[in-house]
Every structure is written in C-alpha cells, then in structure tokens.
Amino acid sequence: MASQQTATAAVPPRPSPAETALGALRGVGQVDFQAGLWTSLVILAALWVESWEMGLFATIGAVVSTLTALLLAVPRDTLSQGLMTYCGVLGAIAMVVYLGNHPSTYVMAVAAAIACTLITATLNHLLNPFGLRAFTGPFCLVALVMVLGAPSFERVWHGTPETAVTPATPRSPVVDWTDLWQGFFANVSQIFFAGTWYVGLIMLVGLFLAGWKVGLFTVVGSVVGLLTAWALGAPAALIGEGIYGYNAVLTSLAFGVVLLRPTAWNYGFTVLAAAASTALTASLSVLFETFGSHTFTWPFNITTWALLAAVPLLPRITPLADDS
C-alpha cells in the first residue's frame, strides 16, 4: 500500500483545461522564444493573414502537440509554457507547404505534430548533459524525414506544390531598395514559411509587444541577415523574399535575448552568430535542393549548437545562467 501511495504521489498534477489551451497558444510564440499571449496571438493572426491553410495547419500543430504532451504527463510548467508545442506548429505548417492541401496532408500534419513532441523530449534529454537545447531541431528532423519519404507513397504524394519551390530568378547580386525593405520584414515571416512582407511586419509588431529587447534583436538579426547575404553576393530576389535572413533572426533572438548576458562582448558574439547562420543557409540550400531548396531552420540550429558549445571555453562570452 505504501508503495502504491508513493507512486501515486509521484504523478505530477494535471494542467487545467485553461493551462492546456494557453500552452497550445504559447507554442506559436515559442517558435520565436516568446511565451507572451499577445505575441503568440499576433503571430498566429499573421499566419491566418498569410493564408487560411497556413493558419489552420499552425493551429492543428499547436493543438495536437499540446494534447500529446498532456497525454504523456509532461510537467505542468513545460506544457503550459508551450515548450513541447512549438516544433509541432512548424512541423504541421511544413506538411501543407511541401505536400499541398490534400486530405492525406491533414493526417501527415497530425503525425508530424505528435512526432515533434516526442523528438523534442528526446533531443532535450540527449543534449542536456552538454548544456544545449533542442531548439527547433525536432521540427527539422521530422520534416526532413517526412518530406523526403513522401514521394514514395502515392496516397501522400500529389506532386510538388508551388509553395515548396523557390522560383528561378536571375542570380544578380544587385539589390535595390524594394529587395531591402521587403526582405527586412520577410526575414521575420519566413521562420514560419511565410514570404509576404506585411505578414512579417505583423509578426514584428507582435515581437515588440514581448518587449523592446525582443523587438530590437529581431531587427538586428534581420539587418545582419540582409547585409551578410548582400556582402556575399546572394541573389537579390532571394534576399527580398527572406530566404537568406530568417535563420539570422532566430539566431539573434537566441543569443541576444535567451542565452547570453547583456554585455558588449556577447552582443558582438550575437552578430557573429547571425552572420554565420546566413552564410550556412547557402550551403544547406544546395544540399536540400531536392525538395525546394528550403533549409528549414537547420542553419539556426547548427550555428547555435556549435557556438553555444564553445561558450564554456570562451571566458569573455558569458551565459545568462551565470547571473544566478
């Protein structure tokens, strides 16, 4: 009897329906490391503005991932903060982008959201001893496997949708003002596969609602992505579509807001990391050209894992945890 009571007491308290709903919503903002409700609402609204398919699949991913975490008794705070949800949001969106809007895609989106939740737990467990986090790695792994395998299944694959293909453009490095200002906003929205500049503007407003520092480092990441891509001679049209800058935005938010203390050295390290993720985008685009040249957020993950792993041997670069 005593052992049964001990086992019962060890079961964490279940989140309330309200906490579960908040976890699903916060999972949208957590793609950009933000758990604020207003930020999450604005970003989700921006996805519906981009298209009803994108808004719907983001919602499906958020709900399914959160319910999966709930059924598996994920710790209450982790679930309510959306930390097991954000990869499922991206995974579900990736399905409609790369497979098109078909009945089978809804099944694939649900499967992707469930898998993302499980792989998030796996990667966090494996990376924790090294002081690293899963970030959006679970989404990248799940989306990569599902998109590459889809053409082998006739009930899943219906041809390459237009949304999965980056249009062929002249490889001119000449960047005009339109490329710059549209690319600045598209860098923010491309994190969610949305290439429309005004969707990026809406998302940027949402990120400023999370705090001036969050908004500022979003701006810094976008500018660094633009300048790095231009300096390296990236095609102007792709710069304008945000293809080269969205990983820089995520990297800037990670190092500038979440991972490092607010020091001059750390800010310089943040800019370096954002520039590195932009350069890496080109290499991975060639590698992943098989399915539309979209690199997902691999450049952000690889850059952040590599540079964060180096921090313990770089005394001038101080993690935020050192403030405790």
CSV table of C-alpha atoms in Angstrom, one decimal:
chain,number,residue,atom,x,y,z
A,1,MET,CA,0.0,0.0,0.0
A,2,ALA,CA,2.8,2.4,0.9
A,3,SER,CA,4.5,1.8,-2.5
A,4,GLN,CA,1.2,2.5,-4.3
A,5,GLN,CA,0.7,5.8,-2.4
A,6,THR,CA,4.3,6.8,-3.3
A,7,ALA,CA,3.8,6.0,-6.9
A,8,THR,CA,0.5,8.0,-6.9
A,9,ALA,CA,2.1,11.0,-5.2
A,10,ALA,CA,4.9,11.0,-7.9
A,11,VAL,CA,2.4,11.7,-10.7
A,12,PRO,CA,2.6,15.4,-11.5
A,13,PRO,CA,-0.6,17.4,-11.2
A,14,ARG,CA,-2.5,17.6,-14.5
A,15,PRO,CA,-2.8,21.0,-16.1
A,16,SER,CA,-6.2,22.6,-16.1
A,17,PRO,CA,-8.0,23.0,-19.4
A,18,ALA,CA,-7.1,26.7,-19.3
A,19,GLU,CA,-3.4,25.9,-18.9
A,20,THR,CA,-3.6,23.4,-21.7
A,21,ALA,CA,-5.2,26.0,-24.0
A,22,LEU,CA,-2.6,28.6,-23.1
A,23,GLY,CA,0.2,26.1,-23.8
A,24,ALA,CA,-1.2,25.5,-27.3
A,25,LEU,CA,-1.3,29.2,-27.9
A,26,ARG,CA,2.1,30.0,-26.4
A,27,GLY,CA,3.6,27.3,-28.5
A,28,VAL,CA,3.2,29.6,-31.5
A,29,GLY,CA,5.2,32.4,-29.9
A,30,GLN,CA,7.8,29.9,-28.6
A,31,VAL,CA,8.9,29.4,-32.2
A,32,ASP,CA,10.5,32.9,-31.6
A,33,PHE,CA,11.3,32.1,-27.9
A,34,GLN,CA,8.4,34.1,-26.6
A,35,ALA,CA,5.6,32.8,-24.4
A,36,GLY,CA,3.7,36.1,-24.2
A,37,LEU,CA,0.0,35.6,-25.0
A,38,TRP,CA,-0.3,38.8,-27.1
A,39,THR,CA,2.8,38.0,-29.1
A,40,SER,CA,1.5,34.5,-29.7
A,41,LEU,CA,-1.9,35.8,-30.8
A,42,VAL,CA,-0.5,38.3,-33.1
A,43,ILE,CA,1.9,35.8,-34.8
A,44,LEU,CA,-1.0,33.3,-35.2
A,45,ALA,CA,-3.2,36.0,-36.6
A,46,ALA,CA,-0.4,36.9,-39.1
A,47,LEU,CA,-0.3,33.2,-40.3
A,48,TRP,CA,-4.1,33.4,-41.0
A,49,VAL,CA,-3.4,36.6,-42.9
A,50,GLU,CA,-0.8,34.8,-45.0
A,51,SER,CA,-3.4,32.1,-45.9
A,52,TRP,CA,-6.2,30.2,-44.2
A,53,GLU,CA,-4.2,26.9,-44.9
A,54,MET,CA,-1.2,28.2,-43.0
A,55,GLY,CA,-3.3,29.5,-40.1
A,56,LEU,CA,-5.2,26.2,-39.9
A,57,PHE,CA,-2.2,23.9,-40.0
A,58,ALA,CA,-0.4,26.0,-37.4
A,59,THR,CA,-3.4,25.6,-35.2
A,60,ILE,CA,-3.6,21.9,-35.8
A,61,GLY,CA,0.1,21.6,-35.0
A,62,ALA,CA,-0.3,23.6,-31.8
A,63,VAL,CA,-3.4,21.6,-30.5
A,64,VAL,CA,-2.1,18.2,-31.4
A,65,SER,CA,1.4,18.7,-29.9
A,66,THR,CA,-0.1,20.1,-26.7
A,67,LEU,CA,-2.6,17.3,-26.3
A,68,THR,CA,0.2,14.8,-27.0
A,69,ALA,CA,2.3,16.3,-24.2
A,70,LEU,CA,-0.8,16.3,-21.9
A,71,LEU,CA,-1.5,12.6,-22.5
A,72,LEU,CA,2.2,11.8,-21.8
A,73,ALA,CA,2.0,13.8,-18.5
A,74,VAL,CA,4.7,16.3,-19.4
A,75,PRO,CA,5.5,18.6,-16.5
A,76,ARG,CA,2.8,21.2,-16.0
A,77,ASP,CA,5.0,24.3,-16.4
A,78,THR,CA,6.7,22.9,-19.5
A,79,LEU,CA,3.3,22.2,-21.1
A,80,SER,CA,1.7,25.5,-20.1
A,81,GLN,CA,4.6,27.5,-21.5
A,82,GLY,CA,4.3,25.9,-24.9
A,83,LEU,CA,7.8,24.3,-24.7
A,84,MET,CA,6.5,21.0,-26.1
A,85,THR,CA,4.4,22.6,-28.8
A,86,TYR,CA,6.4,25.0,-31.0
A,87,CYS,CA,8.1,22.3,-33.1
A,88,GLY,CA,4.7,20.8,-33.8
A,89,VAL,CA,3.5,24.1,-35.1
A,90,LEU,CA,6.3,24.3,-37.6
A,91,GLY,CA,6.0,20.6,-38.5
A,92,ALA,CA,2.3,20.9,-39.3
A,93,ILE,CA,2.9,24.0,-41.4
A,94,ALA,CA,5.7,22.3,-43.3
A,95,MET,CA,3.4,19.5,-44.3
A,96,VAL,CA,1.0,21.8,-46.1
A,97,VAL,CA,3.8,23.8,-47.7
A,98,TYR,CA,5.6,20.7,-49.0
A,99,LEU,CA,2.7,18.3,-49.6
A,100,GLY,CA,-0.1,20.6,-50.6
A,101,ASN,CA,-3.6,20.8,-49.1
A,102,HIS,CA,-5.0,17.3,-49.6
A,103,PRO,CA,-6.9,15.0,-47.2
A,104,SER,CA,-3.8,13.0,-46.6
A,105,THR,CA,-1.9,16.1,-45.6
A,106,TYR,CA,-4.1,16.6,-42.5
A,107,VAL,CA,-3.1,13.1,-41.4
A,108,MET,CA,0.5,13.9,-42.0
A,109,ALA,CA,0.3,17.1,-40.0
A,110,VAL,CA,-1.1,15.3,-37.0
A,111,ALA,CA,1.6,12.7,-37.3
A,112,ALA,CA,4.3,15.4,-37.6
A,113,ALA,CA,3.0,17.2,-34.6
A,114,ILE,CA,3.0,14.0,-32.5
A,115,ALA,CA,6.5,13.1,-33.7
A,116,CYS,CA,7.8,16.6,-33.0
A,117,THR,CA,6.6,16.4,-29.4
A,118,LEU,CA,8.3,13.0,-28.9
A,119,ILE,CA,11.6,14.1,-30.6
A,120,THR,CA,11.6,17.3,-28.5
A,121,ALA,CA,11.7,15.2,-25.4
A,122,THR,CA,14.4,13.0,-26.9
A,123,LEU,CA,16.7,15.8,-28.0
A,124,ASN,CA,16.4,17.8,-24.8
A,125,HIS,CA,17.3,14.7,-22.8
A,126,LEU,CA,20.3,13.9,-25.1
A,127,LEU,CA,21.6,17.4,-25.3
A,128,ASN,CA,21.1,18.5,-21.7
A,129,PRO,CA,24.4,17.0,-20.4
A,130,PHE,CA,26.2,19.2,-23.0
A,131,GLY,CA,24.4,22.4,-21.9
A,132,LEU,CA,22.4,22.5,-25.2
A,133,ARG,CA,18.7,22.6,-26.0
A,134,ALA,CA,16.7,21.1,-28.7
A,135,PHE,CA,15.6,24.4,-30.2
A,136,THR,CA,13.8,23.7,-33.5
A,137,GLY,CA,15.9,20.6,-34.2
A,138,PRO,CA,12.9,18.2,-33.7
A,139,PHE,CA,10.9,20.0,-36.3
A,140,CYS,CA,13.9,19.9,-38.7
A,141,LEU,CA,14.4,16.2,-38.2
A,142,VAL,CA,10.7,15.2,-38.5
A,143,ALA,CA,10.0,17.5,-41.5
A,144,LEU,CA,13.2,16.3,-43.3
A,145,VAL,CA,12.2,12.6,-42.9
A,146,MET,CA,8.6,13.1,-43.8
A,147,VAL,CA,9.2,15.3,-46.8
A,148,LEU,CA,11.9,13.1,-48.2
A,149,GLY,CA,9.9,10.0,-47.8
A,150,ALA,CA,6.5,11.4,-49.1
A,151,PRO,CA,7.2,10.7,-52.8
A,152,SER,CA,7.4,7.0,-52.1
A,153,PHE,CA,3.7,6.9,-51.0
A,154,GLU,CA,1.1,7.5,-53.7
A,155,ARG,CA,-1.6,8.3,-51.1
A,156,VAL,CA,0.6,11.0,-49.6
A,157,TRP,CA,2.4,12.5,-52.6
A,158,HIS,CA,0.4,14.5,-55.1
A,159,GLY,CA,3.3,16.3,-56.8
A,160,THR,CA,5.4,19.3,-55.8
A,161,PRO,CA,3.2,22.2,-54.8
A,162,GLU,CA,4.1,25.7,-55.8
A,163,THR,CA,4.7,26.6,-52.2
A,164,ALA,CA,7.6,24.2,-52.0
A,165,VAL,CA,9.5,25.7,-54.9
A,166,THR,CA,11.7,28.8,-54.8
A,167,PRO,CA,11.1,30.4,-58.2
A,168,ALA,CA,14.0,30.6,-60.5
A,169,THR,CA,15.4,34.1,-60.5
A,170,PRO,CA,18.4,35.8,-62.1
A,171,ARG,CA,21.4,35.3,-59.9
A,172,SER,CA,22.1,39.0,-59.8
A,173,PRO,CA,23.7,40.4,-56.6
A,174,VAL,CA,22.3,43.9,-57.4
A,175,VAL,CA,20.0,44.7,-54.5
A,176,ASP,CA,17.5,47.6,-54.8
A,177,TRP,CA,15.5,49.4,-52.1
A,178,THR,CA,12.5,47.1,-52.6
A,179,ASP,CA,14.6,44.0,-52.0
A,180,LEU,CA,15.9,45.5,-48.8
A,181,TRP,CA,12.7,46.7,-47.2
A,182,GLN,CA,10.6,43.7,-48.2
A,183,GLY,CA,13.4,41.3,-47.2
A,184,PHE,CA,13.7,43.0,-43.8
A,185,PHE,CA,10.1,42.0,-43.0
A,186,ALA,CA,10.1,38.7,-44.9
A,187,ASN,CA,13.1,37.6,-42.8
A,188,VAL,CA,10.7,37.5,-39.8
A,189,SER,CA,7.8,35.8,-41.5
A,190,GLN,CA,10.0,33.1,-43.3
A,191,ILE,CA,10.6,31.5,-40.0
A,192,PHE,CA,7.0,30.2,-40.4
A,193,PHE,CA,7.4,29.6,-44.2
A,194,ALA,CA,5.5,32.8,-45.0
A,195,GLY,CA,7.2,35.0,-47.6
A,196,THR,CA,4.8,38.0,-47.5
A,197,TRP,CA,6.4,41.2,-46.2
A,198,TYR,CA,3.3,42.5,-44.5
A,199,VAL,CA,3.0,39.2,-42.6
A,200,GLY,CA,6.5,39.8,-41.3
A,201,LEU,CA,5.5,43.3,-40.3
A,202,ILE,CA,2.6,42.0,-38.3
A,203,MET,CA,4.9,39.4,-36.6
A,204,LEU,CA,7.5,42.1,-35.8
A,205,VAL,CA,4.8,44.1,-34.1
A,206,GLY,CA,3.9,41.1,-32.0
A,207,LEU,CA,7.6,40.6,-31.1
A,208,PHE,CA,7.9,44.2,-29.9
A,209,LEU,CA,4.8,43.5,-27.7
A,210,ALA,CA,7.0,41.0,-25.9
A,211,GLY,CA,9.5,43.7,-25.0
A,212,TRP,CA,11.7,46.3,-26.6
A,213,LYS,CA,14.8,44.0,-26.4
A,214,VAL,CA,12.9,41.2,-28.2
A,215,GLY,CA,11.9,43.5,-31.0
A,216,LEU,CA,15.4,45.1,-31.1
A,217,PHE,CA,17.2,41.8,-31.6
A,218,THR,CA,14.6,40.7,-34.2
A,219,VAL,CA,15.6,43.9,-36.1
A,220,VAL,CA,19.3,43.2,-35.5
A,221,GLY,CA,19.0,39.7,-36.8
A,222,SER,CA,17.1,40.8,-39.9
A,223,VAL,CA,19.6,43.6,-40.7
A,224,VAL,CA,22.6,41.3,-40.2
A,225,GLY,CA,21.0,38.7,-42.4
A,226,LEU,CA,20.4,41.2,-45.2
A,227,LEU,CA,23.9,42.7,-45.0
A,228,THR,CA,25.6,39.3,-44.9
A,229,ALA,CA,23.6,38.0,-47.8
A,230,TRP,CA,24.3,41.2,-49.8
A,231,ALA,CA,28.0,41.2,-49.0
A,232,LEU,CA,28.4,37.6,-50.1
A,233,GLY,CA,26.5,38.3,-53.4
A,234,ALA,CA,23.3,36.3,-52.8
A,235,PRO,CA,20.6,36.7,-55.5
A,236,ALA,CA,18.7,39.9,-54.9
A,237,ALA,CA,15.3,38.3,-55.4
A,238,LEU,CA,16.0,35.7,-52.7
A,239,ILE,CA,17.2,38.4,-50.3
A,240,GLY,CA,13.9,40.2,-50.9
A,241,GLU,CA,11.9,37.0,-50.1
A,242,GLY,CA,13.6,36.5,-46.8
A,243,ILE,CA,15.2,33.2,-47.8
A,244,TYR,CA,18.7,34.2,-46.5
A,245,GLY,CA,17.7,36.1,-43.4
A,246,TYR,CA,15.2,34.2,-41.3
A,247,ASN,CA,17.8,32.0,-39.6
A,248,ALA,CA,19.7,35.1,-38.7
A,249,VAL,CA,16.6,36.4,-36.9
A,250,LEU,CA,16.2,33.2,-34.9
A,251,THR,CA,19.9,33.2,-34.1
A,252,SER,CA,19.9,36.8,-32.9
A,253,LEU,CA,16.9,36.2,-30.7
A,254,ALA,CA,18.5,33.1,-29.2
A,255,PHE,CA,21.9,34.7,-28.3
A,256,GLY,CA,20.7,38.2,-27.8
A,257,VAL,CA,17.7,37.6,-25.6
A,258,VAL,CA,17.6,34.0,-24.3
A,259,LEU,CA,21.1,32.5,-23.9
A,260,LEU,CA,23.7,35.2,-23.1
A,261,ARG,CA,24.1,38.1,-20.6
A,262,PRO,CA,23.7,41.7,-21.9
A,263,THR,CA,27.4,42.6,-22.4
A,264,ALA,CA,29.2,44.2,-25.3
A,265,TRP,CA,31.2,41.0,-26.0
A,266,ASN,CA,28.0,38.9,-26.0
A,267,TYR,CA,26.3,41.4,-28.4
A,268,GLY,CA,29.2,41.1,-30.8
A,269,PHE,CA,29.0,37.3,-30.5
A,270,THR,CA,25.3,37.5,-31.3
A,271,VAL,CA,26.0,39.5,-34.5
A,272,LEU,CA,28.7,37.0,-35.5
A,273,ALA,CA,26.4,34.1,-34.9
A,274,ALA,CA,23.6,35.7,-37.0
A,275,ALA,CA,26.0,36.3,-39.9
A,276,ALA,CA,27.3,32.7,-39.7
A,277,SER,CA,23.8,31.3,-39.9
A,278,THR,CA,23.2,33.4,-43.0
A,279,ALA,CA,26.3,32.0,-44.7
A,280,LEU,CA,25.4,28.5,-43.7
A,281,THR,CA,22.0,28.9,-45.3
A,282,ALA,CA,23.5,28.9,-48.8
A,283,SER,CA,25.4,25.7,-48.2
A,284,LEU,CA,22.4,23.8,-46.8
A,285,SER,CA,20.2,25.2,-49.6
A,286,VAL,CA,22.3,23.4,-52.1
A,287,LEU,CA,22.3,20.2,-50.0
A,288,PHE,CA,18.5,20.3,-49.7
A,289,GLU,CA,17.7,21.4,-53.2
A,290,THR,CA,15.9,18.1,-53.8
A,291,PHE,CA,12.8,19.5,-52.1
A,292,GLY,CA,12.6,23.1,-53.0
A,293,SER,CA,15.9,24.5,-51.5
A,294,HIS,CA,14.2,25.3,-48.2
A,295,THR,CA,16.7,24.7,-45.4
A,296,PHE,CA,14.0,24.8,-42.7
A,297,THR,CA,15.8,26.1,-39.6
A,298,TRP,CA,18.9,23.9,-39.8
A,299,PRO,CA,21.3,26.8,-40.2
A,300,PHE,CA,20.0,28.3,-37.0
A,301,ASN,CA,20.2,25.0,-35.1
A,302,ILE,CA,23.7,24.1,-36.3
A,303,THR,CA,25.1,27.5,-35.7
A,304,THR,CA,23.6,27.9,-32.3
A,305,TRP,CA,24.6,24.4,-31.2
A,306,ALA,CA,28.2,24.9,-32.4
A,307,LEU,CA,28.7,28.3,-30.9
A,308,LEU,CA,26.9,27.6,-27.7
A,309,ALA,CA,29.0,24.5,-27.2
A,310,ALA,CA,32.1,26.7,-27.5
A,311,VAL,CA,31.0,29.2,-24.8
A,312,PRO,CA,32.5,27.3,-21.8
A,313,LEU,CA,36.0,27.8,-23.3
A,314,LEU,CA,35.4,31.5,-24.2
A,315,PRO,CA,35.7,33.4,-20.9
A,316,ARG,CA,34.5,36.7,-22.4
A,317,ILE,CA,31.2,35.1,-23.6
A,318,THR,CA,29.0,34.7,-20.6
A,319,PRO,CA,25.8,32.6,-20.5
A,320,LEU,CA,22.7,34.1,-18.9
A,321,ALA,CA,22.7,31.3,-16.4
A,322,ASP,CA,25.9,32.9,-14.9
A,323,ASP,CA,23.7,35.7,-13.4
A,324,SER,CA,22.1,33.3,-11.0
